[in-house]
Amino acid sequence: MSKFNKEQKIEIYRKWKDEKISISQLSKAYKMNIANLDYMLRLIDMHGTNILNTRKRVYSKKFKEQTIEQAIFGTKSDVQLSLELGFKSIGMLNNWLREYKEKAFTSLLYTNLNNFGGLPERLAEAVPTSLNIFLCVFLKSELSILSTLVCLKIA
């Protein structure tokens, strides 16, 4: 999606809201991805045009953890949660979730390897130990399948 300034975004929103121009027509006219355009319009519709005044925000670790927990265990979709929290794009929450899952898998893998003497102590200390129960159960089952396959191949 091309970068648009605040005035252009408001103009697009007004055309959609007041002139009832469809999202697909606006998408073609402004050469925007339909999903990104739809998200932007819904965000402005929910929070008003003042949402466009906010600068890049830095989120605390605690806020990120709470948001990830809501995304995993909550009943709202990622898009709905992102809209309610006022994120400028759906990509922010998706990136947080992807990073969380990657770190959880890496942590679980290293923890299990260390229990069998397969990970250097210095590296094991650097790996975070807190894991989400949901991911832990899922990844443990995946890891047990992999370790069984490795044992069969070695034997």
PDB file of C-alpha atoms in Angstrom:
ATOM      1  CA  MET A   1       0.000   0.000   0.000  1.00  0.00           C
ATOM      2  CA  SER A   2       1.301   3.421  -0.877  1.00  0.00           C
ATOM      3  CA  LYS A   3       1.793   5.902   1.913  1.00  0.00           C
ATOM      4  CA  PHE A   4      -0.980   8.446   2.132  1.00  0.00           C
ATOM      5  CA  ASN A   5      -0.970  11.571   4.247  1.00  0.00           C
ATOM      6  CA  LYS A   6      -3.684  12.383   6.761  1.00  0.00           C
ATOM      7  CA  GLU A   7      -5.676  14.587   4.366  1.00  0.00           C
ATOM      8  CA  GLN A   8      -5.695  11.914   1.657  1.00  0.00           C
ATOM      9  CA  LYS A   9      -6.904   9.289   4.121  1.00  0.00           C
ATOM     10  CA  ILE A  10      -9.703  11.590   5.292  1.00  0.00           C
ATOM     11  CA  GLU A  11     -10.663  12.250   1.663  1.00  0.00           C
ATOM     12  CA  ILE A  12     -10.835   8.508   0.968  1.00  0.00           C
ATOM     13  CA  TYR A  13     -12.894   7.986   4.121  1.00  0.00           C
ATOM     14  CA  ARG A  14     -15.346  10.770   3.166  1.00  0.00           C
ATOM     15  CA  LYS A  15     -15.794   9.301  -0.316  1.00  0.00           C
ATOM     16  CA  TRP A  16     -16.610   5.940   1.234  1.00  0.00           C
ATOM     17  CA  LYS A  17     -18.830   7.253   4.028  1.00  0.00           C
ATOM     18  CA  ASP A  18     -20.601  10.227   2.439  1.00  0.00           C
ATOM     19  CA  GLU A  19     -20.531   9.499  -1.280  1.00  0.00           C
ATOM     20  CA  LYS A  20     -21.052   5.748  -0.767  1.00  0.00           C
ATOM     21  CA  ILE A  21     -18.254   4.794  -3.160  1.00  0.00           C
ATOM     22  CA  SER A  22     -17.472   1.098  -2.758  1.00  0.00           C
ATOM     23  CA  ILE A  23     -14.227  -0.169  -1.288  1.00  0.00           C
ATOM     24  CA  SER A  24     -13.360  -1.974  -4.512  1.00  0.00           C
ATOM     25  CA  GLN A  25     -13.787   1.237  -6.541  1.00  0.00           C
ATOM     26  CA  LEU A  26     -11.664   3.196  -4.054  1.00  0.00           C
ATOM     27  CA  SER A  27      -9.086   0.423  -4.094  1.00  0.00           C
ATOM     28  CA  LYS A  28      -8.710   0.699  -7.855  1.00  0.00           C
ATOM     29  CA  ALA A  29      -8.753   4.501  -7.891  1.00  0.00           C
ATOM     30  CA  TYR A  30      -6.073   4.853  -5.205  1.00  0.00           C
ATOM     31  CA  LYS A  31      -4.184   1.649  -6.071  1.00  0.00           C
ATOM     32  CA  MET A  32      -4.570   0.267  -2.554  1.00  0.00           C
ATOM     33  CA  ASN A  33      -4.875  -3.300  -1.363  1.00  0.00           C
ATOM     34  CA  ILE A  34      -8.550  -3.954  -0.573  1.00  0.00           C
ATOM     35  CA  ALA A  35      -7.832  -5.534   2.833  1.00  0.00           C
ATOM     36  CA  ASN A  36      -5.629  -2.610   3.910  1.00  0.00           C
ATOM     37  CA  LEU A  37      -8.165  -0.085   2.671  1.00  0.00           C
ATOM     38  CA  ASP A  38     -11.011  -1.882   4.440  1.00  0.00           C
ATOM     39  CA  TYR A  39      -8.995  -1.930   7.680  1.00  0.00           C
ATOM     40  CA  MET A  40      -8.161   1.787   7.402  1.00  0.00           C
ATOM     41  CA  LEU A  41     -11.797   2.727   6.773  1.00  0.00           C
ATOM     42  CA  ARG A  42     -13.049   0.601   9.668  1.00  0.00           C
ATOM     43  CA  LEU A  43     -10.374   2.068  11.961  1.00  0.00           C
ATOM     44  CA  ILE A  44     -11.373   5.647  11.128  1.00  0.00           C
ATOM     45  CA  ASP A  45     -15.053   4.726  11.393  1.00  0.00           C
ATOM     46  CA  MET A  46     -14.507   3.255  14.868  1.00  0.00           C
ATOM     47  CA  HIS A  47     -12.123   5.872  16.321  1.00  0.00           C
ATOM     48  CA  GLY A  48     -12.776   8.963  14.227  1.00  0.00           C
ATOM     49  CA  THR A  49     -10.298  10.957  12.170  1.00  0.00           C
ATOM     50  CA  ASN A  50      -8.302  11.839  15.311  1.00  0.00           C
ATOM     51  CA  ILE A  51      -6.788   8.349  15.155  1.00  0.00           C
ATOM     52  CA  LEU A  52      -4.759   9.638  12.210  1.00  0.00           C
ATOM     53  CA  ASN A  53      -3.070  12.237  14.459  1.00  0.00           C
ATOM     54  CA  THR A  54      -1.309   9.646  16.595  1.00  0.00           C
ATOM     55  CA  ARG A  55       2.385   9.100  16.013  1.00  0.00           C
ATOM     56  CA  LYS A  56       4.244   5.819  16.224  1.00  0.00           C
ATOM     57  CA  ARG A  57       3.778   4.425  19.708  1.00  0.00           C
ATOM     58  CA  VAL A  58       6.086   2.269  21.758  1.00  0.00           C
ATOM     59  CA  TYR A  59       4.225  -0.472  23.602  1.00  0.00           C
ATOM     60  CA  SER A  60       5.354  -1.947  26.904  1.00  0.00           C
ATOM     61  CA  LYS A  61       6.222  -5.615  27.220  1.00  0.00           C
ATOM     62  CA  LYS A  62       3.279  -6.085  29.599  1.00  0.00           C
ATOM     63  CA  PHE A  63       0.834  -4.547  27.096  1.00  0.00           C
ATOM     64  CA  LYS A  64       2.169  -6.798  24.329  1.00  0.00           C
ATOM     65  CA  GLU A  65       1.803  -9.891  26.525  1.00  0.00           C
ATOM     66  CA  GLN A  66      -1.778  -8.982  27.465  1.00  0.00           C
ATOM     67  CA  THR A  67      -2.646  -8.327  23.827  1.00  0.00           C
ATOM     68  CA  ILE A  68      -1.126 -11.628  22.692  1.00  0.00           C
ATOM     69  CA  GLU A  69      -3.048 -13.439  25.432  1.00  0.00           C
ATOM     70  CA  GLN A  70      -6.284 -11.795  24.253  1.00  0.00           C
ATOM     71  CA  ALA A  71      -5.527 -12.785  20.667  1.00  0.00           C
ATOM     72  CA  ILE A  72      -4.814 -16.421  21.542  1.00  0.00           C
ATOM     73  CA  PHE A  73      -7.478 -17.080  24.184  1.00  0.00           C
ATOM     74  CA  GLY A  74     -10.063 -14.404  23.395  1.00  0.00           C
ATOM     75  CA  THR A  75     -13.131 -14.677  21.232  1.00  0.00           C
ATOM     76  CA  LYS A  76     -12.338 -11.712  18.981  1.00  0.00           C
ATOM     77  CA  SER A  77     -10.613 -12.018  15.641  1.00  0.00           C
ATOM     78  CA  ASP A  78      -7.147 -10.520  15.205  1.00  0.00           C
ATOM     79  CA  VAL A  79      -8.623  -7.802  12.985  1.00  0.00           C
ATOM     80  CA  GLN A  80     -11.317  -6.888  15.516  1.00  0.00           C
ATOM     81  CA  LEU A  81      -8.797  -6.791  18.367  1.00  0.00           C
ATOM     82  CA  SER A  82      -6.416  -4.627  16.314  1.00  0.00           C
ATOM     83  CA  LEU A  83      -9.241  -2.238  15.461  1.00  0.00           C
ATOM     84  CA  GLU A  84     -10.370  -1.944  19.085  1.00  0.00           C
ATOM     85  CA  LEU A  85      -6.823  -1.243  20.250  1.00  0.00           C
ATOM     86  CA  GLY A  86      -6.387   1.367  17.521  1.00  0.00           C
ATOM     87  CA  PHE A  87      -3.438  -0.236  15.741  1.00  0.00           C
ATOM     88  CA  LYS A  88      -2.687   1.491  12.450  1.00  0.00           C
ATOM     89  CA  SER A  89      -2.433  -1.873  10.677  1.00  0.00           C
ATOM     90  CA  ILE A  90      -3.326  -5.507  11.246  1.00  0.00           C
ATOM     91  CA  GLY A  91       0.312  -6.357  10.608  1.00  0.00           C
ATOM     92  CA  MET A  92       1.398  -5.168  14.042  1.00  0.00           C
ATOM     93  CA  LEU A  93      -0.581  -7.803  15.941  1.00  0.00           C
ATOM     94  CA  ASN A  94       0.307 -10.481  13.387  1.00  0.00           C
ATOM     95  CA  ASN A  95       4.012  -9.706  13.860  1.00  0.00           C
ATOM     96  CA  TRP A  96       3.692  -9.895  17.648  1.00  0.00           C
ATOM     97  CA  LEU A  97       1.940 -13.265  17.411  1.00  0.00           C
ATOM     98  CA  ARG A  98       4.500 -14.656  14.962  1.00  0.00           C
ATOM     99  CA  GLU A  99       7.427 -13.546  17.143  1.00  0.00           C
ATOM    100  CA  TYR A 100       5.746 -14.960  20.242  1.00  0.00           C
ATOM    101  CA  LYS A 101       5.195 -18.356  18.637  1.00  0.00           C
ATOM    102  CA  GLU A 102       8.769 -18.476  17.306  1.00  0.00           C
ATOM    103  CA  LYS A 103      10.205 -17.627  20.735  1.00  0.00           C
ATOM    104  CA  ALA A 104       7.921 -20.137  22.461  1.00  0.00           C
ATOM    105  CA  PHE A 105       8.978 -22.929  20.089  1.00  0.00           C
ATOM    106  CA  THR A 106      12.667 -22.065  20.414  1.00  0.00           C
ATOM    107  CA  SER A 107      12.383 -21.916  24.194  1.00  0.00           C
ATOM    108  CA  LEU A 108      10.605 -25.261  24.391  1.00  0.00           C
ATOM    109  CA  LEU A 109      13.039 -26.916  22.015  1.00  0.00           C
ATOM    110  CA  TYR A 110      16.100 -25.677  23.919  1.00  0.00           C
ATOM    111  CA  THR A 111      14.564 -26.539  27.298  1.00  0.00           C
ATOM    112  CA  ASN A 112      13.880 -30.119  26.192  1.00  0.00           C
ATOM    113  CA  LEU A 113      17.314 -30.475  24.602  1.00  0.00           C
ATOM    114  CA  ASN A 114      18.948 -29.194  27.780  1.00  0.00           C
ATOM    115  CA  ASN A 115      17.051 -31.752  29.876  1.00  0.00           C
ATOM    116  CA  PHE A 116      18.759 -34.460  27.811  1.00  0.00           C
ATOM    117  CA  GLY A 117      22.170 -32.803  27.959  1.00  0.00           C
ATOM    118  CA  GLY A 118      21.953 -31.568  24.382  1.00  0.00           C
ATOM    119  CA  LEU A 119      22.320 -27.827  24.942  1.00  0.00           C
ATOM    120  CA  PRO A 120      25.340 -25.965  26.308  1.00  0.00           C
ATOM    121  CA  GLU A 121      24.643 -24.543  29.784  1.00  0.00           C
ATOM    122  CA  ARG A 122      25.520 -20.969  28.769  1.00  0.00           C
ATOM    123  CA  LEU A 123      22.953 -21.040  25.956  1.00  0.00           C
ATOM    124  CA  ALA A 124      20.320 -22.672  28.170  1.00  0.00           C
ATOM    125  CA  GLU A 125      20.573 -19.791  30.653  1.00  0.00           C
ATOM    126  CA  ALA A 126      19.902 -17.260  27.890  1.00  0.00           C
ATOM    127  CA  VAL A 127      16.681 -18.959  26.764  1.00  0.00           C
ATOM    128  CA  PRO A 128      13.495 -17.569  28.354  1.00  0.00           C
ATOM    129  CA  THR A 129      11.577 -20.131  30.427  1.00  0.00           C
ATOM    130  CA  SER A 130       8.040 -18.698  30.524  1.00  0.00           C
ATOM    131  CA  LEU A 131       5.734 -20.350  27.995  1.00  0.00           C
ATOM    132  CA  ASN A 132       2.068 -20.073  27.332  1.00  0.00           C
ATOM    133  CA  ILE A 133       0.242 -23.271  28.323  1.00  0.00           C
ATOM    134  CA  PHE A 134      -1.617 -23.530  25.015  1.00  0.00           C
ATOM    135  CA  LEU A 135       1.546 -23.323  22.925  1.00  0.00           C
ATOM    136  CA  CYS A 136       3.453 -25.524  25.339  1.00  0.00           C
ATOM    137  CA  VAL A 137       0.991 -28.407  24.964  1.00  0.00           C
ATOM    138  CA  PHE A 138       0.873 -28.054  21.173  1.00  0.00           C
ATOM    139  CA  LEU A 139       4.624 -27.812  20.768  1.00  0.00           C
ATOM    140  CA  LYS A 140       5.361 -30.645  23.202  1.00  0.00           C
ATOM    141  CA  SER A 141       3.280 -32.994  21.081  1.00  0.00           C
ATOM    142  CA  GLU A 142       5.096 -31.816  17.942  1.00  0.00           C
ATOM    143  CA  LEU A 143       8.462 -32.223  19.672  1.00  0.00           C
ATOM    144  CA  SER A 144       7.631 -35.727  20.909  1.00  0.00           C
ATOM    145  CA  ILE A 145       6.837 -36.778  17.340  1.00  0.00           C
ATOM    146  CA  LEU A 146      10.136 -35.324  16.122  1.00  0.00           C
ATOM    147  CA  SER A 147      12.162 -36.916  18.933  1.00  0.00           C
ATOM    148  CA  THR A 148      10.525 -40.294  18.206  1.00  0.00           C
ATOM    149  CA  LEU A 149      11.483 -39.993  14.543  1.00  0.00           C
ATOM    150  CA  VAL A 150      15.048 -39.062  15.473  1.00  0.00           C
ATOM    151  CA  CYS A 151      15.300 -42.039  17.850  1.00  0.00           C
ATOM    152  CA  LEU A 152      14.001 -44.391  15.175  1.00  0.00           C
ATOM    153  CA  LYS A 153      16.492 -43.060  12.648  1.00  0.00           C
ATOM    154  CA  ILE A 154      19.432 -43.434  15.058  1.00  0.00           C
ATOM    155  CA  ALA A 155      18.468 -46.961  16.132  1.00  0.00           C
TER     156      ALA A 155
END
